[in-house]
XYZ file of C-alpha atoms in Angstrom:
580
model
C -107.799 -140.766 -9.531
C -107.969 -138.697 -12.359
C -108.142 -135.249 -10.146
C -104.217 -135.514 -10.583
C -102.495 -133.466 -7.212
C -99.010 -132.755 -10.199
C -101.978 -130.675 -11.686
C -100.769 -127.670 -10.174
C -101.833 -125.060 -12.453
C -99.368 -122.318 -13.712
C -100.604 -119.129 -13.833
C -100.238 -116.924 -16.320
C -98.762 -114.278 -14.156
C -95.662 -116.148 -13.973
C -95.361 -116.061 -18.151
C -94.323 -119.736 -18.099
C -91.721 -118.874 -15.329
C -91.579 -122.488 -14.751
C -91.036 -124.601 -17.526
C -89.912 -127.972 -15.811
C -93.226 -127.868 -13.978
C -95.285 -127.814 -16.810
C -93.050 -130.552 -18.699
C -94.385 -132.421 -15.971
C -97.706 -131.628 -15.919
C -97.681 -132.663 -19.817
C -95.794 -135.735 -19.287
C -98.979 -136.617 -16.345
C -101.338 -135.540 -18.701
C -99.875 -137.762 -21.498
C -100.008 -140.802 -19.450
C -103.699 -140.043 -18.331
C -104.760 -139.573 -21.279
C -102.866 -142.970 -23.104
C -104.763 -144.789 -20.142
C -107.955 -143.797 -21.282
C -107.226 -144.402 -25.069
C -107.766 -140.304 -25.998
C -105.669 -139.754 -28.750
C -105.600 -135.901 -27.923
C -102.363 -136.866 -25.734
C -100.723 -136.361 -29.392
C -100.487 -132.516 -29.036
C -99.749 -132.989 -25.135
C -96.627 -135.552 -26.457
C -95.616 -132.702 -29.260
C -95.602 -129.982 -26.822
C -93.316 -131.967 -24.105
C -90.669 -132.677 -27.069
C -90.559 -129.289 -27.191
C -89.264 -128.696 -23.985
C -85.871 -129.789 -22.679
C -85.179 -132.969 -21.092
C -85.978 -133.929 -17.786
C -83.162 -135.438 -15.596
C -83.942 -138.703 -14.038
C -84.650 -137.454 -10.438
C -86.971 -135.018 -11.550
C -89.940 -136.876 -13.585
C -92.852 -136.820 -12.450
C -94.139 -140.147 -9.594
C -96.302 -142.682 -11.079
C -100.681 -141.316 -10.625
C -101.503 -142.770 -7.271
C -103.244 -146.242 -7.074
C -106.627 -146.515 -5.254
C -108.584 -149.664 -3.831
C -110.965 -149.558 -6.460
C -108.425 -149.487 -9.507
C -106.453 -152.651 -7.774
C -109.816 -154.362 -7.787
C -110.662 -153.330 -11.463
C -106.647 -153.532 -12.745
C -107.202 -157.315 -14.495
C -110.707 -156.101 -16.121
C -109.225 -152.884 -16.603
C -105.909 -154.662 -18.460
C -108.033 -156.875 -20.589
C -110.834 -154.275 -22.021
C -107.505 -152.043 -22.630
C -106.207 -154.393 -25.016
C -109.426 -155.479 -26.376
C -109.952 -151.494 -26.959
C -106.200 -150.872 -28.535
C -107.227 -153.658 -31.418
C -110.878 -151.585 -32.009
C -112.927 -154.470 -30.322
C -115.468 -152.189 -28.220
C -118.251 -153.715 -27.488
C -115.672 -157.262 -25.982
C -114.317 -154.149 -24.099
C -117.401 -152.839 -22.519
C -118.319 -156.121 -21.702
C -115.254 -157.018 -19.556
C -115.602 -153.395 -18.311
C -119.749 -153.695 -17.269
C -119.444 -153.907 -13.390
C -116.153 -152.000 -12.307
C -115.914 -149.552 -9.635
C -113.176 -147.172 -10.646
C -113.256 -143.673 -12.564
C -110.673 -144.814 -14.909
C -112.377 -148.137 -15.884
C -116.050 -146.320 -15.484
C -114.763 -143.996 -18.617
C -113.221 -146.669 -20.631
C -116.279 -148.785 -20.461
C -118.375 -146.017 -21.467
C -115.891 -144.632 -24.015
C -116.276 -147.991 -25.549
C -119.981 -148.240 -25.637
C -119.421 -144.551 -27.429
C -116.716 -145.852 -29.922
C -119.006 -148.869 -30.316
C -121.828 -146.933 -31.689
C -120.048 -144.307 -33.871
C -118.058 -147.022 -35.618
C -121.401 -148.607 -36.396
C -122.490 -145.309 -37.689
C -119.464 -144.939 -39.824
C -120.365 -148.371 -41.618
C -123.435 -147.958 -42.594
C -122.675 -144.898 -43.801
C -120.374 -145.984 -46.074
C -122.652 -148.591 -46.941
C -126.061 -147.192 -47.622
C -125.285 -143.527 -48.696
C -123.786 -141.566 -51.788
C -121.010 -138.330 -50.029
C -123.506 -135.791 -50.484
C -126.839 -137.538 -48.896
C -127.522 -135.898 -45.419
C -126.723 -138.869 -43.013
C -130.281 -139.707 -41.634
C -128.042 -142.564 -39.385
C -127.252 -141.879 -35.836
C -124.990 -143.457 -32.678
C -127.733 -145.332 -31.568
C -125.862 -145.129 -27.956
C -125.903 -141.683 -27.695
C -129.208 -141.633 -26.274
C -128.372 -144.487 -23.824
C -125.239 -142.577 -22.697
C -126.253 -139.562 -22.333
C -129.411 -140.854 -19.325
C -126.320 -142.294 -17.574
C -124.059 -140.018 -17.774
C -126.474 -137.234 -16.764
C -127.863 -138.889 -13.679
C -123.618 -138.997 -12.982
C -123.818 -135.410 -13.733
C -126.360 -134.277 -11.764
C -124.824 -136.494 -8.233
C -121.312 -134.630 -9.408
C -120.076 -138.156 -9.585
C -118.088 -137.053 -13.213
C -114.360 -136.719 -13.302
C -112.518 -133.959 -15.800
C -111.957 -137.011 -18.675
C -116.056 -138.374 -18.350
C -117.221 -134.833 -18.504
C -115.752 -134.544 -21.721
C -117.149 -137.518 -22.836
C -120.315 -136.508 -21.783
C -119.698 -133.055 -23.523
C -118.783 -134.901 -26.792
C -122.714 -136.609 -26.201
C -124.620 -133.569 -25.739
C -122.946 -132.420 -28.715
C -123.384 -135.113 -31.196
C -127.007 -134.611 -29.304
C -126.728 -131.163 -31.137
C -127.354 -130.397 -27.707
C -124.967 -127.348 -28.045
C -125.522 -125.032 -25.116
C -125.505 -127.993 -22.309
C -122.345 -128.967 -24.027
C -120.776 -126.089 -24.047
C -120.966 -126.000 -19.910
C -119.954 -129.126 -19.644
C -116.954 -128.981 -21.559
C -116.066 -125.519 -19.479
C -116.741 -127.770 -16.379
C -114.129 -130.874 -17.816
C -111.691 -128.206 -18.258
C -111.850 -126.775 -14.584
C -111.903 -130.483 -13.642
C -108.919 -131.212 -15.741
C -107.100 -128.208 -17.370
C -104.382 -129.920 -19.329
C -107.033 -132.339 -21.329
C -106.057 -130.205 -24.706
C -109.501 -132.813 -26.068
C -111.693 -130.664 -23.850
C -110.676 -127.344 -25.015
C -110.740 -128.132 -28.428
C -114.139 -129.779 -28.509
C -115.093 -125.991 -26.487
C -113.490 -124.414 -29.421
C -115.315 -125.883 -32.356
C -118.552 -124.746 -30.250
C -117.593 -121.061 -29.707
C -118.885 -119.013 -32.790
C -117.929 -115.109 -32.361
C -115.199 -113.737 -29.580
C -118.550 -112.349 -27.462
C -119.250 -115.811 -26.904
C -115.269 -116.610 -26.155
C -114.976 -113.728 -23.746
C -118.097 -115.036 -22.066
C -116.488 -118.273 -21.064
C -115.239 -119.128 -17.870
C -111.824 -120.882 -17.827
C -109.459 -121.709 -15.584
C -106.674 -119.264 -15.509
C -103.755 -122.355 -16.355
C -100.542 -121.988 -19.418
C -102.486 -123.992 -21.497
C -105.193 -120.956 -21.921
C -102.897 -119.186 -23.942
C -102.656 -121.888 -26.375
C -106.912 -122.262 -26.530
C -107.266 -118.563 -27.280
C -104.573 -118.194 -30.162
C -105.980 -121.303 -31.419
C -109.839 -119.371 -30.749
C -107.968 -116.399 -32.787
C -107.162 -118.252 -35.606
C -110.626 -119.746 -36.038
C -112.279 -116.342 -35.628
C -109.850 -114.995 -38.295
C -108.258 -112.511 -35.699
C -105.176 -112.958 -37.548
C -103.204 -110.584 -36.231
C -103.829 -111.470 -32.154
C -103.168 -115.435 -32.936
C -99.493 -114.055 -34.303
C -98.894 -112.257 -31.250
C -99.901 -114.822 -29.108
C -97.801 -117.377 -30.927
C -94.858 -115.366 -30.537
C -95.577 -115.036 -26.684
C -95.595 -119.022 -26.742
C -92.307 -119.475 -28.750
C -90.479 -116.571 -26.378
C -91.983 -118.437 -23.397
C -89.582 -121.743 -24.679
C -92.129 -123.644 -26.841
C -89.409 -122.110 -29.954
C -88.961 -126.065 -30.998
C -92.901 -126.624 -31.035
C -93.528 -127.904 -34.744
C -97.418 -127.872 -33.596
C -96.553 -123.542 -33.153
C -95.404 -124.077 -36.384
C -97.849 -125.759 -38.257
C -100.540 -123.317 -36.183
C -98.590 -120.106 -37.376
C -98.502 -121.438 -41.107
C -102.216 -121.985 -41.099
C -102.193 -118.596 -39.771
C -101.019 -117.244 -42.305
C -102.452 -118.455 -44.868
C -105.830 -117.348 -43.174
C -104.404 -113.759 -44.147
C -103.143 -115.351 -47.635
C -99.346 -114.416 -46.866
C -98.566 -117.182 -48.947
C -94.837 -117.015 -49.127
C -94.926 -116.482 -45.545
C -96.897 -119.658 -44.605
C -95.165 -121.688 -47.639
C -91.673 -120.857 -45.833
C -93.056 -121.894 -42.715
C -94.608 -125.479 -44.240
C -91.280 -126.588 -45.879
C -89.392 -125.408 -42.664
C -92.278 -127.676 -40.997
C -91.416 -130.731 -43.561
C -87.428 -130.521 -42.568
C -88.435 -130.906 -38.916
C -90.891 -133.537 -39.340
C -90.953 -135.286 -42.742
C -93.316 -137.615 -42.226
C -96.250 -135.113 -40.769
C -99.538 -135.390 -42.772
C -101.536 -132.796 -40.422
C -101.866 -129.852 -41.848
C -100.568 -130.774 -45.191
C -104.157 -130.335 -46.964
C -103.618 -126.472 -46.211
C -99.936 -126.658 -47.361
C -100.968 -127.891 -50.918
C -104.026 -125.120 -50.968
C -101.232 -122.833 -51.174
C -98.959 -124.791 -53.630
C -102.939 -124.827 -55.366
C -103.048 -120.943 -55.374
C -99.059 -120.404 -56.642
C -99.839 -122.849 -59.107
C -96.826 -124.854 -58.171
C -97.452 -128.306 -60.191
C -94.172 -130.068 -59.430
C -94.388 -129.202 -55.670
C -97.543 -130.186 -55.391
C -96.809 -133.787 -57.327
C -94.142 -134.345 -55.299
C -96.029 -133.995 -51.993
C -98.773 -136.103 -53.121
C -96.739 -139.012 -54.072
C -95.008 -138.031 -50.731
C -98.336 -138.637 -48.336
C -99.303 -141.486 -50.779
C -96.073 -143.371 -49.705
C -96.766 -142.619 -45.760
C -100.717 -142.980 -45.892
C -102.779 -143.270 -48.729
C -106.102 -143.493 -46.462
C -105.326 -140.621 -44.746
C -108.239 -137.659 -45.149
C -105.117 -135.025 -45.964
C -103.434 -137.892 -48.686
C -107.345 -137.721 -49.769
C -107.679 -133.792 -50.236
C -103.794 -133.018 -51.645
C -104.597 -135.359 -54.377
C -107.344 -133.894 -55.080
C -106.003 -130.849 -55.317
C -103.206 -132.000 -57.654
C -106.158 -133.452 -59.942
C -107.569 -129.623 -59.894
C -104.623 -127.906 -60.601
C -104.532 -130.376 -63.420
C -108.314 -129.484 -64.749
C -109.173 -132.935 -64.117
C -111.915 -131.916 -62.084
C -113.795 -135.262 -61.812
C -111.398 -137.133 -60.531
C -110.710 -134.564 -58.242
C -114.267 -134.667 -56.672
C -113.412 -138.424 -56.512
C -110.690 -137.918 -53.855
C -112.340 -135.351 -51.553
C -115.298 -137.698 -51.755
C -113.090 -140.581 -50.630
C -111.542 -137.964 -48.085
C -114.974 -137.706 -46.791
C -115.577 -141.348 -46.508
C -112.685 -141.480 -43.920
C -114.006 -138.831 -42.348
C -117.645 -136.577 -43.054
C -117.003 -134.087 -40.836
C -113.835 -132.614 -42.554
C -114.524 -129.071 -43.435
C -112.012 -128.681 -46.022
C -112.838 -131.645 -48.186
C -116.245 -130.728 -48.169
C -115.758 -127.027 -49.114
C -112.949 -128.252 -51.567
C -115.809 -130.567 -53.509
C -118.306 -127.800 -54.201
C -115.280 -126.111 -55.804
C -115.154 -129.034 -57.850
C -119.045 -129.165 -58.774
C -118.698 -125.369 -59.478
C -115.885 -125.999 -62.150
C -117.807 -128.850 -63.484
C -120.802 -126.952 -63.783
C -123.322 -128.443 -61.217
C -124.374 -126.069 -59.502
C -126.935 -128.425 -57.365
C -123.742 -130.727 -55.956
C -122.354 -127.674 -55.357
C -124.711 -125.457 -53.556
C -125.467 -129.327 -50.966
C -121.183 -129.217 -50.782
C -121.271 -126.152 -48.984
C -124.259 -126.204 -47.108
C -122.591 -129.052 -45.469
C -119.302 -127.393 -44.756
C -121.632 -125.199 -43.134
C -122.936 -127.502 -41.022
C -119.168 -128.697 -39.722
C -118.424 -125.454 -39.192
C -120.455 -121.625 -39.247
C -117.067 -120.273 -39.365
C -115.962 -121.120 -42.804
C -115.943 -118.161 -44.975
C -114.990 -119.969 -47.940
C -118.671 -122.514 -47.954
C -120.355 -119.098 -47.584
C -119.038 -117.344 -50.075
C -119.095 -120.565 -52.186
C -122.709 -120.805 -52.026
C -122.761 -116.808 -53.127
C -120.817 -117.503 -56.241
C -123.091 -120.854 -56.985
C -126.172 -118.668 -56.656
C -124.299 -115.664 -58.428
C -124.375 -118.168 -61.356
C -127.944 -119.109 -60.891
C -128.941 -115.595 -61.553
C -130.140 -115.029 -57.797
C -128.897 -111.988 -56.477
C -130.624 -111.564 -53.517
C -129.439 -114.988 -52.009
C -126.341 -114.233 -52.977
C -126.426 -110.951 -51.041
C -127.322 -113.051 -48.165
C -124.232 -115.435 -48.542
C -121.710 -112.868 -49.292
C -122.847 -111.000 -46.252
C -122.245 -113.840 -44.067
C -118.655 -114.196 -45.623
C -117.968 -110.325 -45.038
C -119.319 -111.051 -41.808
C -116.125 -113.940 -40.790
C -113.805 -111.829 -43.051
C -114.421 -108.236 -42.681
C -111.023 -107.201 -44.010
C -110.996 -109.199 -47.236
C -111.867 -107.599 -49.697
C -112.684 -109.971 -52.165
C -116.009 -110.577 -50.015
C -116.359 -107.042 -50.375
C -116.173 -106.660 -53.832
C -118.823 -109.575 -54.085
C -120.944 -107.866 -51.846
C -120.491 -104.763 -54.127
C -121.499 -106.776 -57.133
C -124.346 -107.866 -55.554
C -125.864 -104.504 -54.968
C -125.241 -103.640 -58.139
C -127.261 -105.997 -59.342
C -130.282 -104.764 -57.456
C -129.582 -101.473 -58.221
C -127.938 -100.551 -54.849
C -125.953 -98.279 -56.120
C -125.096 -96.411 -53.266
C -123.878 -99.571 -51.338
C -122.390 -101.119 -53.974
C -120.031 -97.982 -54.407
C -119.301 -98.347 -50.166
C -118.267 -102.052 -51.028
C -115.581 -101.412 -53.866
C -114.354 -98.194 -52.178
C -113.806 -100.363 -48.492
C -112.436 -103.169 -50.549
C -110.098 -100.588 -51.782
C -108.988 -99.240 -48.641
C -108.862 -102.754 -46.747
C -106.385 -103.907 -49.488
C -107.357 -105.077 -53.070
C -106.305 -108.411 -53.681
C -107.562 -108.953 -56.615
C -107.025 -104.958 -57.704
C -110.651 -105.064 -59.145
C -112.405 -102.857 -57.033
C -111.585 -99.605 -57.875
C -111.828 -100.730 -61.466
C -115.747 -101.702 -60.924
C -116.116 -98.320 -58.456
C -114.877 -96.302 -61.390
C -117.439 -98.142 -64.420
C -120.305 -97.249 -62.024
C -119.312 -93.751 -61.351
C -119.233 -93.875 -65.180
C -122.580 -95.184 -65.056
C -123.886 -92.400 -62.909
C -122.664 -90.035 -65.506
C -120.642 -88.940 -62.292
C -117.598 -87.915 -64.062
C -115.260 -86.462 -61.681
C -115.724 -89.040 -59.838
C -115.047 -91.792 -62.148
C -111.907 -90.181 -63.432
C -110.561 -90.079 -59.981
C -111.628 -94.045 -59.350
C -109.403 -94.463 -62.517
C -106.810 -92.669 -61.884
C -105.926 -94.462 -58.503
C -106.838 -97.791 -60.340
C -103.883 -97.011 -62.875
C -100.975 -95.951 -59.959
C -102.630 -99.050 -57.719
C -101.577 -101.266 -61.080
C -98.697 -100.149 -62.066
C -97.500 -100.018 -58.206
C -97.725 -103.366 -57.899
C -95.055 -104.231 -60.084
C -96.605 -107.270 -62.017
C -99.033 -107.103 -64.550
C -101.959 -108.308 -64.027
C -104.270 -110.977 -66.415
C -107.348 -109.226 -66.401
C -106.357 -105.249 -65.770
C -107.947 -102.968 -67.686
C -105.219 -99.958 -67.868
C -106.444 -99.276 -71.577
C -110.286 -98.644 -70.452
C -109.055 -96.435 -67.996
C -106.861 -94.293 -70.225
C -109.461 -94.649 -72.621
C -111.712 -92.601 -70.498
C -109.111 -90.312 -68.849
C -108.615 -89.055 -72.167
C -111.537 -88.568 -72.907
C -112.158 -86.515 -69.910
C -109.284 -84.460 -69.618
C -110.043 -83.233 -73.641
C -113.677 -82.504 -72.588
C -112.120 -80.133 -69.736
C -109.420 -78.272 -71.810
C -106.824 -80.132 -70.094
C -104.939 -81.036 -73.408
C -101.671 -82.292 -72.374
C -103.176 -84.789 -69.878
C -105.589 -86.028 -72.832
C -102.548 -85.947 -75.120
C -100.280 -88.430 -72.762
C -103.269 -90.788 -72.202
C -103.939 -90.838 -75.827
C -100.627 -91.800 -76.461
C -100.288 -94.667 -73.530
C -103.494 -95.766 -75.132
C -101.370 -96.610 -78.624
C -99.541 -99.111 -76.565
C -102.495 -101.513 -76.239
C -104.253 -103.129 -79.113
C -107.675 -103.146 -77.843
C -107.661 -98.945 -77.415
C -105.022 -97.806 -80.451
C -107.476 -96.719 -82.625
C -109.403 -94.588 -79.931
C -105.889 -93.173 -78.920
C -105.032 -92.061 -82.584
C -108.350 -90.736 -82.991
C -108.210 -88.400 -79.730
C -104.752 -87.311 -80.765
C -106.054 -85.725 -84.165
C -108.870 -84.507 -82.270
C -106.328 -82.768 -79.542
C -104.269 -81.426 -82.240
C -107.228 -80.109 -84.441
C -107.941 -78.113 -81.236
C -104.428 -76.534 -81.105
C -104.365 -75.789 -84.593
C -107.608 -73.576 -84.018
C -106.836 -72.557 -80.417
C -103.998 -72.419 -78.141
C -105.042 -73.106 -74.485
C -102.801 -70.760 -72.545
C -101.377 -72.690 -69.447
C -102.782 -70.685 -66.915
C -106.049 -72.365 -68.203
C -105.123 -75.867 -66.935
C -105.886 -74.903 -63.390
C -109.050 -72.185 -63.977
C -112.429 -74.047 -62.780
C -114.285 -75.920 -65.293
C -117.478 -74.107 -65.630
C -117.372 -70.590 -66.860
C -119.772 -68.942 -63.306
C -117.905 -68.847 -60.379
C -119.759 -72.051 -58.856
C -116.272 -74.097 -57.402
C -116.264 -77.378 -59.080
C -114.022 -80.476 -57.499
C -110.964 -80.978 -59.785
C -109.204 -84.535 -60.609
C -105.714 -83.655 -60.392
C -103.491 -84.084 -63.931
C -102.344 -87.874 -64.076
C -98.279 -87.773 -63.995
C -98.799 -90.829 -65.926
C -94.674 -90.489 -66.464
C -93.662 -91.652 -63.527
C -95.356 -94.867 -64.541
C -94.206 -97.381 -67.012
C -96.416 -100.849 -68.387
């Protein structure tokens, strides 16, 4: 029966004390699962590699036999081979009839398989990528009266609870689903199908910390997996590293989890190490490659990125990864349209992959259309609320449109999955701005600021709208921080705008008698073209000043105004110390 008595579960308590155990409760779980057709058993099999070897005497006994699967085992044998070669329905009609829980699954798994492949067809057949699929499993319905009166008499193993979870789902009945899937994993723990069907279904960490789940091993895997999706970066690492200490250190799925980890956080080095270390270990992997050539995308690495195309082409070409690195190699290329072509053939394989999706309204963005775009997103939204990137998308389509306050809305949602990044802050900043926020906008840029500036434009845009606001001291000091945060980083960046800041810091510092100041930005400000002129200009002006009076140096210091009101001071600018 599929209540398996080697499910005993491992506590956490015991920190994976027992490793041989759970090598055999994978290896059970893997042969379950292959039984049933689930192709889930793939982590399960990746997992077990990772663990040492079992000696002979210790594997785990063959599942016990019952009456009912000897009476089902020659139906049971010939819908199993019927199902391996995708012929469903011929399965489920051998299958119609048979007594046992493994054959009652597979004959319903069928009729499920049966109906989505249909689905898929005339998909493919009757709509363009970006129509909303009006066609449905027209055996959902069917299977979910069955299952349900199954339900209900508690006649439902761990493996047809799932099944009936993965129903009520396509049902968009969420919440039933959601308790069902709990229920398949207390039925059956090490089903990772179960818990990762739960996980695409949990949408903030309230909702995860609500959940009832068995206290097994595998838990610690669903929550840094539930940690990565909810962006909680730096408890997914943690847990990780628990996993690899516990003896999962050979686990390329740990890996390949860690890697898209970081490049949630955009450590891109880090998770581009981590991918080619990935590739050594298992060279022919396509999972998880789509993410590996978004960061070859973002480093701009062309002849990496070739190589691994032609690399998946010669393993898979129909593969919904293949589909989206090619299509990035056509972006990084500027070849946008045939770009869009792959991640709409990606999507063909398979319309419920997020990144292809996403990756297509980038496409329609670049190309200008901002209607393909804005439907892109919306239905990367629909695969999956979580996706910062479709929200912030559709901010940036309707930031071109000219809408602020729907873009407001969309960047607020982003800030919402990604409340330390601070390009959604800036956005958000921009935003107000536009509708004359001011006072929000200038929380935005300053937060963006102190969460880490990617992009090092915030205090650059914080500093213009002090300058706005006539708000001076303010604005100088925005600079000011803007030119050490630039020249700190070591690179020069495309679009920073060190001149406009000297530009104004010498302006200031002459308007407050603070000559020498003025005189050093003046003279940084020879060294760009764009503010020579206005440099050479304030350094006549400084030294027609001296001529006529010399500022004793005491003066530097004394308050700006000449009553005894304090005023707030920007400190001098050791603009030395600093070199273009």
């Amino acid at each position: 029966t599929c209540n398996v008595a080697a499910f005993v579960p491992v506590t956490l308590n015991c920190q994976f004390g027992d490793l041989v155990q759970i090598k055999k409760q994978l290896i059970s779980v893997i042969s379950l699962s292959k039984e049933r057709g689930l192709l889930h058993s793939a982590k399960a099999s990746e997992l077990a590699f990772a663990l040492d070897r079992l000696p002979k005497d210790e594997l785990p006994p063959s599942h016990p036999f019952t009456e009912e699967d000897a009476q089902d085992l020659d139906a049971l044998t010939l819908a199993k081979s019927y199902f391996d070669l995708k012929e469903y329905d011929r399965a489920a009609y051998f299958l119609k009839g048979c007594c046992s829980r493994k054959a009652y699954f597979l004959y319903m798994y069928s009729r499920y398989l049966s109906g989505e492949k249909k689905k898929d067809d005339e998909t493919v057949d009757s709509l363009g990528p970006l129509e909303k699929g009006q066609v449905r499993n027209e055996a959902l319905r069917e299977l979910r009266v069955e299952l349900s009166k199954k339900h209900t008499a508690g006649e439902l193993d761990g493996f047809t609870l799932y099944l009936y979870g993965v129903v009520l789902r396509k049902l968009d009945l969420l919440k039933e689903s959601v308790e069902v899937f709990v229920d398949a994993i207390h039925a059956l723990p090490l089903h990772w199908g179960a818990w990762l069907e739960l996980s695409n279904l949990v949408t903030n960490i309230e909702m995860l910390k609500s959940l009832s789940l068995p206290d097994c091993w595998i838990k610690d895997f669903f929550m840094a997996h539930m940690y990565t999706e909810l962006q909680m970066i730096k408890e997914a690492l943690q847990k990780y590293q628990n996993l690899i200490e516990a003896g999962f250190s050979k686990s390329t799925y740990i890996i390949s989890q860690i890697a898209v980890a970081y490049h949630n956080i955009r450590d891109i080095d880090q998770a581009l190490a981590l991918f080619n270390e990935l590739r050594e270990q298992d060279p022919y992997r396509i999972d998880n490659m789509d993410t590996f050539s978004n960061l070859l995308y973002v480093k701009t690495m062309k002849p990496e990125l070739s190589y691994l195309a032609h690399n998946l082409v010669d393993i898979d070409k129909y593969r919904v990864e293949t589909c989206c690195v090619i299509g990035n190699y056509y972006s990084l290329r500027s070849q946008h349209e045939k770009a869009a072509l792959y991640f709409q053939r990606a999507l063909k394989l398979n319309p419920r992959c997020l990144g292809a999706w996403t990756l297509m309204g980038h496409e329609y963005m670049e190309m200008k259309n901002t209607s393909a775009a804005i439907q892109a997103y919306r239905h990367a939204i629909e695969v999956n609320k979580r996706d910062y990137r479709a929200w912030y998308g559709l901010g940036q389509t309707y930031e071109i449109l000219k809408m602020p306050f729907y873009c407001l809305y969309y960047y607020r949602k982003a800030h919402q999955l990604r409340p330390n990044d601070s390009r959604m802050l800036v956005a958000l900043g921009e935003s107000y701005e536009k509708l004359s926020q001011q006072v929000e906008a200038k929380k935005c840029y300053w937060r963006a600021y102190s969460v880490g500036d990617v992009e090092k434009m915030a205090l650059l845009k914080l500093a213009k709208l002090h300058e706005q606001l006539t708000e001076s001291d303010d604005a100088a000091k925005s600079y000011m921080l803007y030119i050490q945060d630039i020249f700190s980083c070591g690179e020069q960046l495309e679009h920073a705008e060190v001149s406009t800041a000297l530009r104004y810091l010498g302006q200031y510092y002459f308007k407050n008698k603070l000559y020498d100041e003025a005189s050093l930005c003046a003279q940084r400000c020879c060294d760009y073209n764009d503010a020579r002129e206005e440099g050479k200009a304030l350094l006549r002006q400084i030294s027609q000043v001296r001529d006529q009076t010399e500022t004793p140096s005491a003066d530097l210091f004394a308050p700006l105004s000449n009553n005894n009101t304090p005023v707030r001071r920007v400190s001098p600018l050791n603009l030395i110390s600093f070199t273009p």
